Coordinates of C-alpha atoms and ligand atoms in Angstrom, one line a residue:
Chain A
M736 CA -33.3 -23.4 -12.6
P737 CA -31.7 -21.6 -9.5
K738 CA -29.5 -18.7 -10.1
L739 CA -26.9 -20.2 -7.7
S740 CA -26.6 -23.8 -6.5
V741 CA -24.2 -24.8 -3.7
R742 CA -23.8 -28.5 -3.7
N743 CA -22.4 -30.5 -0.8
L744 CA -19.6 -27.9 -0.3
T745 CA -16.8 -28.8 2.1
K746 CA -13.8 -26.7 2.9
R747 CA -10.8 -27.9 4.9
F748 CA -8.0 -25.6 6.0
P749 CA -4.7 -27.2 6.7
V750 CA -3.4 -26.5 10.3
S751 CA 0.3 -26.5 10.7
D752 CA 0.3 -28.7 13.8
G753 CA -2.6 -31.1 14.3
P754 CA -5.6 -32.1 12.3
S755 CA -7.0 -29.9 9.5
M756 CA -9.8 -27.5 10.2
L757 CA -13.2 -28.3 8.8
A758 CA -14.5 -24.8 8.0
L759 CA -17.5 -25.9 6.0
D760 CA -19.2 -29.4 6.0
G761 CA -21.7 -30.4 3.4
V762 CA -23.3 -27.0 2.6
D763 CA -26.2 -27.2 0.3
L764 CA -28.1 -24.1 -0.8
D765 CA -30.2 -22.9 -3.9
V766 CA -30.8 -19.3 -4.5
E767 CA -33.3 -18.1 -7.0
E768 CA -32.7 -15.1 -9.4
G769 CA -33.4 -11.8 -7.7
E770 CA -33.5 -13.3 -4.2
F771 CA -31.8 -11.6 -1.2
I772 CA -30.2 -14.1 1.1
A773 CA -28.6 -13.2 4.5
F774 CA -26.2 -15.3 6.3
V775 CA -26.1 -15.1 10.1
G776 CA -24.2 -17.3 12.6
P777 CA -21.7 -17.1 15.4
S778 CA -18.1 -16.0 14.6
G779 CA -16.1 -18.8 12.9
C780 CA -19.0 -20.6 11.4
G781 CA -17.7 -20.2 7.9
K782 CA -19.8 -17.3 6.5
T783 CA -16.7 -15.5 4.9
T784 CA -15.3 -18.9 3.8
L785 CA -18.6 -19.7 1.9
L786 CA -18.9 -16.3 0.3
R787 CA -15.3 -16.3 -0.7
I788 CA -15.6 -19.8 -2.4
I789 CA -18.7 -18.7 -4.2
Q790 CA -16.8 -15.7 -5.5
G791 CA -13.8 -17.8 -6.5
L792 CA -11.4 -16.3 -4.0
E793 CA -10.9 -19.6 -2.4
T794 CA -11.2 -23.2 -3.8
A795 CA -13.5 -25.7 -2.2
T796 CA -12.1 -29.0 -0.9
S797 CA -15.0 -30.8 -2.5
G798 CA -18.5 -30.0 -3.8
D799 CA -19.7 -27.7 -6.5
I800 CA -20.8 -24.1 -7.1
L801 CA -23.2 -23.9 -10.1
I802 CA -24.2 -20.6 -11.5
D803 CA -27.2 -20.8 -13.9
G804 CA -26.6 -24.5 -13.8
K805 CA -23.0 -24.4 -15.0
P806 CA -20.0 -25.1 -12.8
A807 CA -18.2 -21.9 -11.7
R808 CA -14.6 -22.1 -11.7
G809 CA -12.8 -19.1 -10.2
P810 CA -13.9 -15.5 -10.1
G811 CA -16.2 -14.0 -12.8
H812 CA -17.5 -10.5 -13.8
D813 CA -21.0 -11.9 -13.1
R814 CA -20.4 -11.6 -9.3
G815 CA -19.6 -8.3 -7.6
F816 CA -17.8 -8.6 -4.2
V817 CA -17.9 -6.1 -1.4
F818 CA -15.3 -6.7 1.3
Q819 CA -15.6 -6.1 5.0
Q820 CA -12.5 -4.1 5.3
Y821 CA -9.5 -3.1 3.3
G822 CA -11.7 -3.3 0.3
L823 CA -10.3 -0.2 -1.4
L824 CA -6.8 0.3 -2.9
P825 CA -5.7 3.2 -0.7
W826 CA -3.4 4.7 -3.5
L827 CA -6.3 5.1 -5.9
T828 CA -9.0 7.7 -5.6
A829 CA -12.7 6.6 -5.2
A830 CA -13.1 7.0 -9.0
Q831 CA -10.0 5.2 -9.7
N832 CA -10.9 2.2 -7.5
I833 CA -14.1 1.9 -9.6
G834 CA -12.1 2.4 -12.7
F835 CA -9.9 -0.5 -11.5
A836 CA -12.9 -3.0 -11.7
L837 CA -14.0 -1.5 -15.1
E838 CA -10.5 -1.8 -16.6
A839 CA -10.3 -5.3 -15.2
K840 CA -13.6 -6.2 -16.9
G841 CA -12.4 -4.7 -20.2
V842 CA -14.8 -1.8 -20.3
P843 CA -13.4 0.8 -22.8
A844 CA -11.7 3.7 -20.9
R845 CA -13.8 6.4 -22.5
Q846 CA -16.9 4.9 -20.7
H847 CA -15.3 4.8 -17.3
G848 CA -16.1 8.4 -16.5
D849 CA -19.9 8.1 -17.2
I850 CA -20.2 4.8 -15.3
T851 CA -18.2 6.0 -12.4
E852 CA -20.3 9.1 -12.0
R853 CA -23.5 7.1 -12.3
V854 CA -22.6 4.4 -9.7
L855 CA -21.3 7.2 -7.3
A856 CA -24.5 8.9 -7.6
T857 CA -26.4 5.6 -7.0
V858 CA -24.6 5.3 -3.5
G859 CA -25.0 9.0 -2.7
L860 CA -21.4 10.0 -3.3
K861 CA -21.8 12.4 -6.3
G862 CA -18.7 14.6 -6.4
F863 CA -16.5 12.5 -4.2
G864 CA -14.7 10.7 -7.0
D865 CA -11.4 12.6 -6.5
R866 CA -11.1 11.6 -2.8
F867 CA -8.6 9.2 -1.6
P868 CA -10.0 6.4 0.7
H869 CA -8.3 8.0 3.7
Q870 CA -10.2 11.2 3.0
L871 CA -13.5 9.4 3.3
S872 CA -15.4 8.2 6.4
G873 CA -15.7 4.4 7.0
G874 CA -19.3 4.6 5.7
M875 CA -18.3 6.5 2.6
Q876 CA -15.5 4.0 1.9
Q877 CA -18.1 1.1 2.0
R878 CA -20.3 3.0 -0.3
V879 CA -17.4 3.2 -2.7
G880 CA -17.0 -0.6 -2.4
I881 CA -20.6 -1.1 -3.3
A882 CA -20.4 1.4 -6.1
R883 CA -17.5 -0.6 -7.5
A884 CA -19.4 -3.8 -7.3
L885 CA -22.3 -2.2 -9.0
A886 CA -20.1 -0.7 -11.8
I887 CA -19.4 -4.0 -13.4
E888 CA -23.1 -4.7 -13.6
P889 CA -23.0 -8.2 -12.0
D890 CA -25.9 -10.6 -11.8
M891 CA -25.1 -11.3 -8.3
M892 CA -23.7 -9.1 -5.4
L893 CA -21.7 -10.8 -2.6
L894 CA -21.3 -8.6 0.5
D895 CA -19.3 -9.8 3.4
E896 CA -20.4 -7.9 6.6
P897 CA -20.2 -4.6 4.6
F898 CA -21.5 -2.6 7.4
G899 CA -19.8 -4.4 10.2
A900 CA -17.2 -1.8 11.1
L901 CA -19.6 1.1 11.0
D902 CA -21.3 3.0 13.9
A903 CA -25.0 2.3 14.5
L904 CA -26.4 5.4 12.8
S905 CA -24.3 5.0 9.6
R906 CA -25.2 1.4 9.6
E907 CA -28.9 2.1 9.7
I908 CA -28.8 4.7 7.0
L909 CA -26.8 2.3 4.7
Q910 CA -29.2 -0.5 5.5
N911 CA -32.1 1.6 4.2
E912 CA -30.2 2.5 1.2
M913 CA -29.2 -1.0 0.5
L914 CA -32.9 -2.0 0.8
G915 CA -33.9 0.7 -1.8
L916 CA -31.0 -0.2 -4.1
T917 CA -31.6 -3.9 -4.2
E918 CA -35.4 -3.6 -4.5
R919 CA -34.9 -1.2 -7.5
M920 CA -32.3 -3.3 -9.2
G921 CA -33.7 -6.8 -8.5
K922 CA -30.2 -8.4 -8.3
T923 CA -29.5 -11.7 -6.6
V924 CA -27.7 -10.6 -3.3
L925 CA -25.8 -12.8 -0.8
F926 CA -25.3 -10.8 2.3
V927 CA -23.3 -11.8 5.5
T928 CA -24.1 -10.0 8.7
H929 CA -23.7 -10.3 12.4
S930 CA -26.9 -8.5 12.9
V931 CA -30.3 -10.3 13.2
D932 CA -32.0 -7.0 12.7
E933 CA -30.2 -6.3 9.4
A934 CA -30.8 -9.8 8.2
V935 CA -34.6 -9.5 8.8
C936 CA -34.9 -6.1 7.4
L937 CA -33.1 -6.9 4.2
A938 CA -33.5 -10.6 3.3
D939 CA -36.0 -12.8 1.6
R940 CA -34.4 -15.8 3.5
V941 CA -32.0 -15.9 6.3
V942 CA -29.5 -18.7 6.3
V943 CA -28.4 -19.6 9.9
M944 CA -25.1 -21.3 10.2
S945 CA -23.5 -23.2 13.0
P946 CA -19.8 -23.6 13.8
R947 CA -17.3 -26.4 14.2
P948 CA -17.8 -27.7 11.6
G949 CA -19.6 -24.9 9.6
R950 CA -23.1 -26.2 8.5
I951 CA -26.4 -24.7 7.6
R952 CA -28.5 -25.0 10.6
D953 CA -31.8 -23.6 9.3
I954 CA -33.1 -21.4 6.6
V955 CA -35.9 -18.9 7.7
P956 CA -38.1 -17.2 5.1
I957 CA -39.0 -13.5 5.9
D958 CA -42.4 -12.8 4.6
I959 CA -42.5 -9.0 4.9
P960 CA -43.9 -7.8 1.5
R961 CA -41.8 -5.7 -0.9
P962 CA -41.1 -3.0 -1.6
R963 CA -40.1 -2.5 2.1
A964 CA -37.8 0.5 1.5
R965 CA -40.9 2.9 1.7
L966 CA -42.0 1.4 5.0
G967 CA -39.1 3.1 6.7
E968 CA -39.2 2.6 10.6
A969 CA -42.6 1.1 10.2
L970 CA -41.0 -2.1 8.9
R971 CA -39.7 -2.8 12.4
D972 CA -43.3 -2.6 13.7
T973 CA -44.7 -5.4 11.6
P974 CA -45.6 -8.6 13.4
E975 CA -43.6 -10.6 10.9
Y976 CA -40.5 -8.6 11.7
S977 CA -40.7 -9.2 15.5
A978 CA -41.6 -12.8 15.1
K979 CA -38.8 -13.6 12.8
R980 CA -36.3 -11.5 14.8
Q981 CA -37.2 -13.4 18.0
L982 CA -37.1 -16.8 16.2
L983 CA -33.6 -16.1 14.8
W984 CA -32.3 -14.6 18.0
N985 CA -33.3 -17.7 19.9
Q986 CA -31.6 -20.0 17.4
L987 CA -28.4 -18.0 17.6
M988 CA -28.4 -18.0 21.4
E989 CA -28.6 -21.8 21.3
L990 CA -25.6 -21.9 19.1
V991 CA -23.2 -19.9 21.2
Chain B
M701 CA 10.5 16.7 20.2
Q702 CA 9.8 20.2 21.2
R703 CA 7.1 18.8 23.6
S704 CA 9.4 16.5 25.6
A705 CA 9.6 17.7 29.1
Q706 CA 12.8 16.1 30.3
P707 CA 14.2 17.6 33.5
G708 CA 17.0 20.0 32.9
T709 CA 16.3 20.6 29.2
A710 CA 14.5 23.7 28.0
S711 CA 13.1 24.5 31.3
K712 CA 13.2 28.2 30.7
N713 CA 11.5 28.3 27.3
A714 CA 9.2 25.2 27.9
V715 CA 6.0 25.6 26.1
D716 CA 2.7 24.9 27.6
P717 CA 2.2 21.2 26.4
L718 CA -1.5 21.7 25.8
A719 CA -1.2 24.9 23.6
E720 CA -0.8 24.1 19.8
P721 CA 2.6 25.7 18.9
D722 CA 2.4 28.0 15.9
P723 CA 4.2 25.9 13.4
R724 CA 5.7 28.8 11.4
R725 CA 7.2 30.4 14.4
Q726 CA 8.4 27.0 15.6
K727 CA 10.1 26.4 12.3
R728 CA 11.9 29.8 12.3
R729 CA 13.0 29.2 15.8
E730 CA 14.5 25.9 14.7
R731 CA 16.2 27.4 11.7
I732 CA 17.8 30.1 13.7
L733 CA 19.1 27.5 16.2
Q734 CA 20.6 25.5 13.4
I735 CA 22.3 28.5 11.6
G736 CA 23.5 29.9 14.9
T737 CA 25.2 26.5 15.7
L738 CA 26.8 26.4 12.2
V739 CA 28.2 29.9 12.7
L740 CA 29.6 29.0 16.1
L741 CA 31.2 25.9 14.8
L742 CA 32.8 27.7 11.8
A743 CA 34.0 30.4 14.2
A744 CA 35.5 27.9 16.6
W745 CA 37.1 26.0 13.6
E746 CA 38.6 29.3 12.3
F747 CA 40.0 30.2 15.7
A748 CA 41.5 26.8 16.4
A749 CA 42.9 26.5 12.9
H750 CA 44.5 29.9 13.0
D751 CA 47.7 28.6 14.8
A752 CA 47.7 25.1 13.4
N753 CA 49.9 23.8 10.7
K754 CA 48.5 25.1 7.4
L755 CA 49.5 21.9 5.6
L756 CA 47.1 19.8 7.8
V757 CA 44.2 22.0 8.5
A758 CA 42.7 24.8 6.6
M759 CA 40.7 27.8 8.1
P760 CA 37.1 28.2 6.7
S761 CA 38.0 31.6 5.4
D762 CA 40.8 30.0 3.3
I763 CA 38.5 27.1 2.2
A764 CA 35.9 29.9 1.1
L765 CA 38.6 31.7 -0.8
A766 CA 40.0 28.5 -2.4
T767 CA 36.4 27.4 -3.4
W768 CA 35.9 30.9 -5.0
D769 CA 39.2 30.5 -6.9
L770 CA 38.3 27.0 -8.1
L771 CA 34.8 28.2 -9.1
V772 CA 36.1 31.1 -11.1
S773 CA 38.8 28.9 -12.9
G774 CA 35.9 26.5 -13.9
E775 CA 37.8 23.6 -12.4
L776 CA 35.3 22.8 -9.8
L777 CA 32.4 23.0 -12.3
W778 CA 34.1 20.6 -14.8
A779 CA 35.0 18.2 -12.0
T780 CA 31.4 18.3 -10.7
L781 CA 30.0 17.7 -14.2
D782 CA 32.5 14.8 -14.8
S783 CA 31.5 13.1 -11.5
M784 CA 27.8 13.8 -11.8
S785 CA 27.4 12.5 -15.3
T786 CA 29.1 9.3 -14.3
F787 CA 27.1 9.2 -11.0
V788 CA 23.7 9.8 -12.6
L789 CA 24.2 7.2 -15.3
G790 CA 25.4 4.6 -12.8
F791 CA 22.6 5.4 -10.3
V792 CA 19.9 5.3 -13.0
I793 CA 21.1 2.0 -14.3
A794 CA 21.5 0.6 -10.7
S795 CA 17.9 1.7 -10.0
V796 CA 16.3 0.3 -13.1
L797 CA 18.3 -2.9 -12.7
G798 CA 17.6 -3.1 -9.0
I799 CA 13.7 -2.6 -9.5
V800 CA 13.6 -5.1 -12.3
I801 CA 15.6 -7.8 -10.5
G802 CA 13.7 -7.1 -7.2
F803 CA 10.3 -7.5 -8.9
A804 CA 11.3 -10.6 -10.6
M805 CA 12.6 -12.1 -7.3
G806 CA 9.6 -10.9 -5.4
T807 CA 7.0 -12.4 -7.7
N808 CA 8.9 -15.6 -8.8
R809 CA 10.0 -17.9 -6.2
T810 CA 12.4 -19.8 -8.5
V811 CA 14.2 -16.6 -9.4
E812 CA 14.3 -15.7 -5.7
V813 CA 15.8 -19.0 -4.7
I814 CA 18.4 -18.8 -7.2
L815 CA 19.7 -15.2 -6.7
D816 CA 19.0 -14.6 -3.0
P817 CA 22.3 -16.1 -1.7
Y818 CA 24.4 -14.0 -4.0
I819 CA 22.5 -10.8 -3.5
N820 CA 22.7 -11.1 0.2
A821 CA 26.4 -12.1 0.2
L822 CA 27.4 -9.2 -2.1
Y823 CA 25.3 -6.7 -0.1
A824 CA 27.0 -7.7 3.1
M825 CA 30.6 -7.8 1.8
P826 CA 32.9 -4.9 1.6
L827 CA 32.7 -4.3 -2.1
V828 CA 35.8 -2.1 -2.1
A829 CA 37.8 -5.5 -1.9
L830 CA 36.5 -6.3 -5.4
I831 CA 37.6 -3.1 -7.1
P832 CA 41.2 -4.1 -8.0
I833 CA 39.9 -7.3 -9.6
L834 CA 37.2 -5.4 -11.4
M835 CA 39.8 -3.1 -12.9
L836 CA 41.5 -6.1 -14.5
W837 CA 38.3 -6.8 -16.3
V838 CA 37.0 -3.4 -17.2
G839 CA 40.0 -1.2 -17.0
I840 CA 40.3 2.2 -15.2
G841 CA 38.1 4.5 -17.4
F842 CA 34.4 5.5 -17.5
L843 CA 33.2 1.9 -17.7
A844 CA 35.1 1.0 -14.5
K845 CA 33.5 3.9 -12.7
I846 CA 30.0 3.2 -13.8
T847 CA 30.5 -0.5 -12.9
I848 CA 31.7 0.4 -9.4
I849 CA 28.7 2.7 -8.8
I850 CA 26.2 0.1 -10.0
L851 CA 27.8 -2.5 -7.8
F852 CA 27.6 -0.3 -4.7
A853 CA 24.1 1.0 -5.4
V854 CA 22.1 -1.9 -6.8
F855 CA 21.8 -4.2 -3.9
P856 CA 19.9 -2.1 -1.5
V857 CA 17.4 -1.4 -4.3
I858 CA 17.0 -5.1 -5.0
I859 CA 16.6 -6.0 -1.3
N860 CA 14.1 -3.3 -0.6
T861 CA 12.1 -3.9 -3.8
V862 CA 11.9 -7.7 -3.0
T863 CA 10.7 -6.9 0.6
G864 CA 8.0 -4.5 -0.7
V865 CA 6.8 -6.9 -3.4
K866 CA 6.6 -9.9 -1.1
N867 CA 4.9 -7.9 1.7
V868 CA 1.9 -6.9 -0.4
D869 CA -1.1 -7.1 1.7
K870 CA -3.3 -10.2 0.9
H871 CA -6.5 -8.0 1.1
Y872 CA -5.2 -5.9 -1.9
L873 CA -4.4 -9.0 -3.9
D874 CA -7.9 -10.4 -3.2
I875 CA -9.3 -7.1 -4.7
G876 CA -7.4 -7.9 -7.9
K877 CA -8.6 -11.5 -7.8
A878 CA -12.2 -10.7 -7.1
F879 CA -12.5 -8.3 -10.1
M880 CA -10.3 -10.6 -12.3
A881 CA -7.6 -8.0 -12.9
S882 CA -5.0 -9.2 -15.4
R883 CA -1.5 -10.0 -14.3
A884 CA -0.2 -6.7 -15.8
M885 CA -2.9 -4.7 -13.9
V886 CA -2.0 -6.5 -10.6
Y887 CA 1.6 -5.6 -11.1
R888 CA 0.9 -2.0 -12.2
K889 CA -2.0 -1.0 -9.8
I890 CA -1.5 -3.2 -6.7
I891 CA 2.1 -4.5 -6.3
A892 CA 4.0 -1.6 -7.7
P893 CA 2.2 1.1 -5.7
Y894 CA 2.4 -1.0 -2.6
A895 CA 6.2 -1.6 -3.0
M896 CA 6.8 2.0 -3.9
P897 CA 7.7 3.3 -0.4
Y898 CA 10.1 0.3 0.1
V899 CA 11.7 0.9 -3.2
A900 CA 12.1 4.6 -2.4
S901 CA 14.0 3.9 0.9
G902 CA 16.2 1.5 -1.1
L903 CA 16.9 4.3 -3.6
R904 CA 17.9 6.6 -0.7
I905 CA 20.4 4.0 0.7
A906 CA 21.6 3.4 -2.9
L907 CA 22.1 7.1 -3.3
G908 CA 24.5 7.3 -0.3
R909 CA 26.4 4.2 -1.4
G910 CA 26.5 5.3 -5.0
I911 CA 28.2 8.7 -4.0
I912 CA 30.7 6.8 -1.9
A913 CA 31.3 4.5 -4.9
M914 CA 31.8 7.5 -7.1
I915 CA 34.5 9.0 -4.9
V916 CA 36.1 5.6 -4.3
A917 CA 36.2 5.0 -8.0
E918 CA 37.8 8.4 -8.6
F919 CA 40.4 7.7 -6.1
L920 CA 41.2 4.2 -7.2
T921 CA 40.7 4.1 -11.0
S922 CA 41.7 6.9 -13.3
I923 CA 41.9 9.9 -11.0
S924 CA 39.3 12.4 -12.1
G925 CA 36.2 14.4 -11.1
L926 CA 35.6 15.6 -7.6
G927 CA 37.4 12.7 -6.1
G928 CA 40.3 13.5 -8.3
L929 CA 40.5 17.1 -7.1
I930 CA 40.6 15.9 -3.6
I931 CA 43.5 13.5 -4.3
N932 CA 45.5 16.0 -6.4
Y933 CA 45.2 19.0 -4.1
T934 CA 45.9 16.8 -1.1
N935 CA 49.0 15.5 -2.7
A936 CA 50.1 18.9 -3.7
F937 CA 49.5 20.0 0.0
E938 CA 46.9 22.6 -1.0
T939 CA 44.7 21.6 1.8
A940 CA 42.3 24.4 1.5
K941 CA 41.5 23.6 -2.1
A942 CA 41.1 19.9 -1.3
F943 CA 38.2 20.9 1.0
A944 CA 36.3 22.6 -1.8
P945 CA 35.3 19.4 -3.6
V946 CA 34.5 17.8 -0.3
L947 CA 32.0 20.7 0.3
V948 CA 30.6 20.1 -3.2
V949 CA 30.1 16.4 -2.6
A950 CA 28.4 17.1 0.8
V951 CA 25.9 19.5 -0.8
L952 CA 25.3 17.3 -3.8
A953 CA 24.5 14.3 -1.5
N954 CA 22.0 16.3 0.5
A955 CA 20.4 17.9 -2.6
L956 CA 20.0 14.5 -4.3
T957 CA 18.5 12.9 -1.1
L958 CA 16.1 15.8 -1.0
L959 CA 15.2 15.3 -4.6
V960 CA 14.4 11.5 -4.0
Q961 CA 12.3 12.5 -1.0
K962 CA 10.4 15.0 -3.2
V963 CA 9.8 12.4 -5.8
E964 CA 8.7 9.9 -3.1
A965 CA 6.2 12.4 -1.7
R966 CA 4.8 13.0 -5.0
F967 CA 4.0 9.3 -5.5
G968 CA 3.0 9.1 -1.8
R969 CA 0.1 11.6 -1.9
W970 CA -2.4 8.9 -1.2
R971 CA -1.0 8.4 2.2
R972 CA -2.3 9.9 5.4
R973 CA 0.3 12.6 6.3
Ligands
LIG1439 N1 -7.0 -19.1 5.5 C1 -7.4 -19.8 6.5 N2 -6.6 -20.8 7.1 C2 -6.9 -21.5 8.1 N3 -8.1 -21.4 8.7 C3 -9.0 -20.5 8.2 C4 -8.7 -19.7 7.1 N4 -9.8 -18.9 6.9 C5 -10.7 -19.2 7.8 N5 -10.3 -20.2 8.6 C6 -11.0 -20.9 9.7 O1 -12.2 -21.3 9.2 C7 -13.3 -21.0 10.1 C8 -14.3 -20.2 9.4 O2 -13.9 -19.0 9.2 P1 -14.7 -17.7 8.5 O3 -13.8 -16.6 8.4 O4 -15.3 -18.3 7.3 O5 -15.8 -17.5 9.7 P2 -16.9 -16.4 9.7 O6 -18.2 -17.1 9.9 O7 -16.8 -15.5 8.5 O8 -16.5 -15.7 11.1 P3 -16.7 -14.1 11.5 O9 -18.1 -13.9 11.8 O10 -15.8 -13.9 12.6 O11 -16.2 -13.3 10.2 C9 -12.7 -20.3 11.3 O12 -12.5 -21.2 12.4 C10 -11.3 -19.9 10.7 O13 -10.4 -19.9 11.8
LIG1440 MG1 -16.3 -13.4 8.3

């Protein structure tokens, strides 16, 4: 049984003057346990909308989300979400932001300290728990967001362009860390990105979406063996990497 | 301000706009300017009032002496305590009431629809007009004063709290939703901190209006406190003594505003300076 099934999902947004906007149209997708899925597609093709519906932040107009075969209604602690921007509460420190998710999940307060320290160390932010978000760089803030999602020990991580607002260098560093992290943990990951590069490096399968209306255009498997993290830069020299990168690039160019 | 290079202003001591001014020296310079202006003003007042009718205008030196007399006799202290205890109680009730009503209106559309017209109408109208009628209901004593202070102070707190609560960034509410925060947590950790700066500016407005209310109440209901001193000494043509409580009110208003700002800064540590 797939970890996650998206069945014939449709989302219409009402538009104040004129016909409603069809953001997703008949989206079908099965994701296996432990799989890393990347979503790419032109702006406005419904990637964020799809992720938000799976997380339960938005309701579908029709269709179903099944997790372990059971219909998911609304958010759950089994899913950890990482936002693209404004993902941290600015009036809470890094540790308190993580504590927020733990408290929401009902983890006893006396365990918060240990868990927070552990997940901050996992994302390379040991000792930064007392900082407020504005005292952290953009890349560090995203790490805190990832740490918070890890803290609740979800089965599934949903990340909406988590590195989209970062400079190229921070982005590459975080990509590599993400690779190491997910390969160690074996969690199911749904990852939205604008970058073909990022998608090919990280994913087992890349879902290509097309806009107006938002549909799945193609699903491209990436057969680079794991663990990929130890390959480092050599990952980008593999023939599979260049082939899939080229293929995805061509598909995206046709769509815009 | 100090960097503005408008023609004709500060051309002689203009600073190099690229050089970082030493903040400590800058601060001292500004203080000296302010104190110097105050001394000049007082001297001019003293000089102008010297030949004026003593019943109408008092000289600063006379006011200083009168203030000293009132201090020594304890009269000023008692009046201040009288006024302040009434004011603080009224202000605290108005703040709590305003925040609670504001939260209820900001988070519950029904409550907002029902209350909004009255809140807006009462905030806009000159509340002094209500005082005589109010005195019919609650008399002229302590209760009347408290009621008047609350009436003046509560509306800016309500209105600002509602604005803050309703403006909460959707991104932050999404965080609460994504991690399944309870309603109480969303109130405590998202809505309340977000609305805090709005509430604080409501409190600052309420402070000013509350002090006005306090003096007005002391003028119009049973004459007492600092407002009472002002009325009584003016009626007795002891103009210099009438100025003393005015001075105290001015100092208190400023001190309380400073206090609210300090509290606000304490809670706003998370913001970029
Ligand atoms: N709350 C909303 N109300 C109305 N329309 C919306 C809403 N959210 C999204 N849309 C519309 O739905 C479509 C899909 O939006 P979505 O944000 O999912 O795209 P995306 O693929 O994430 O784009 P990007 O790559 O720019 O982030 C867009 O045309 C957008 O305008
Ligand atoms: Mg998006």
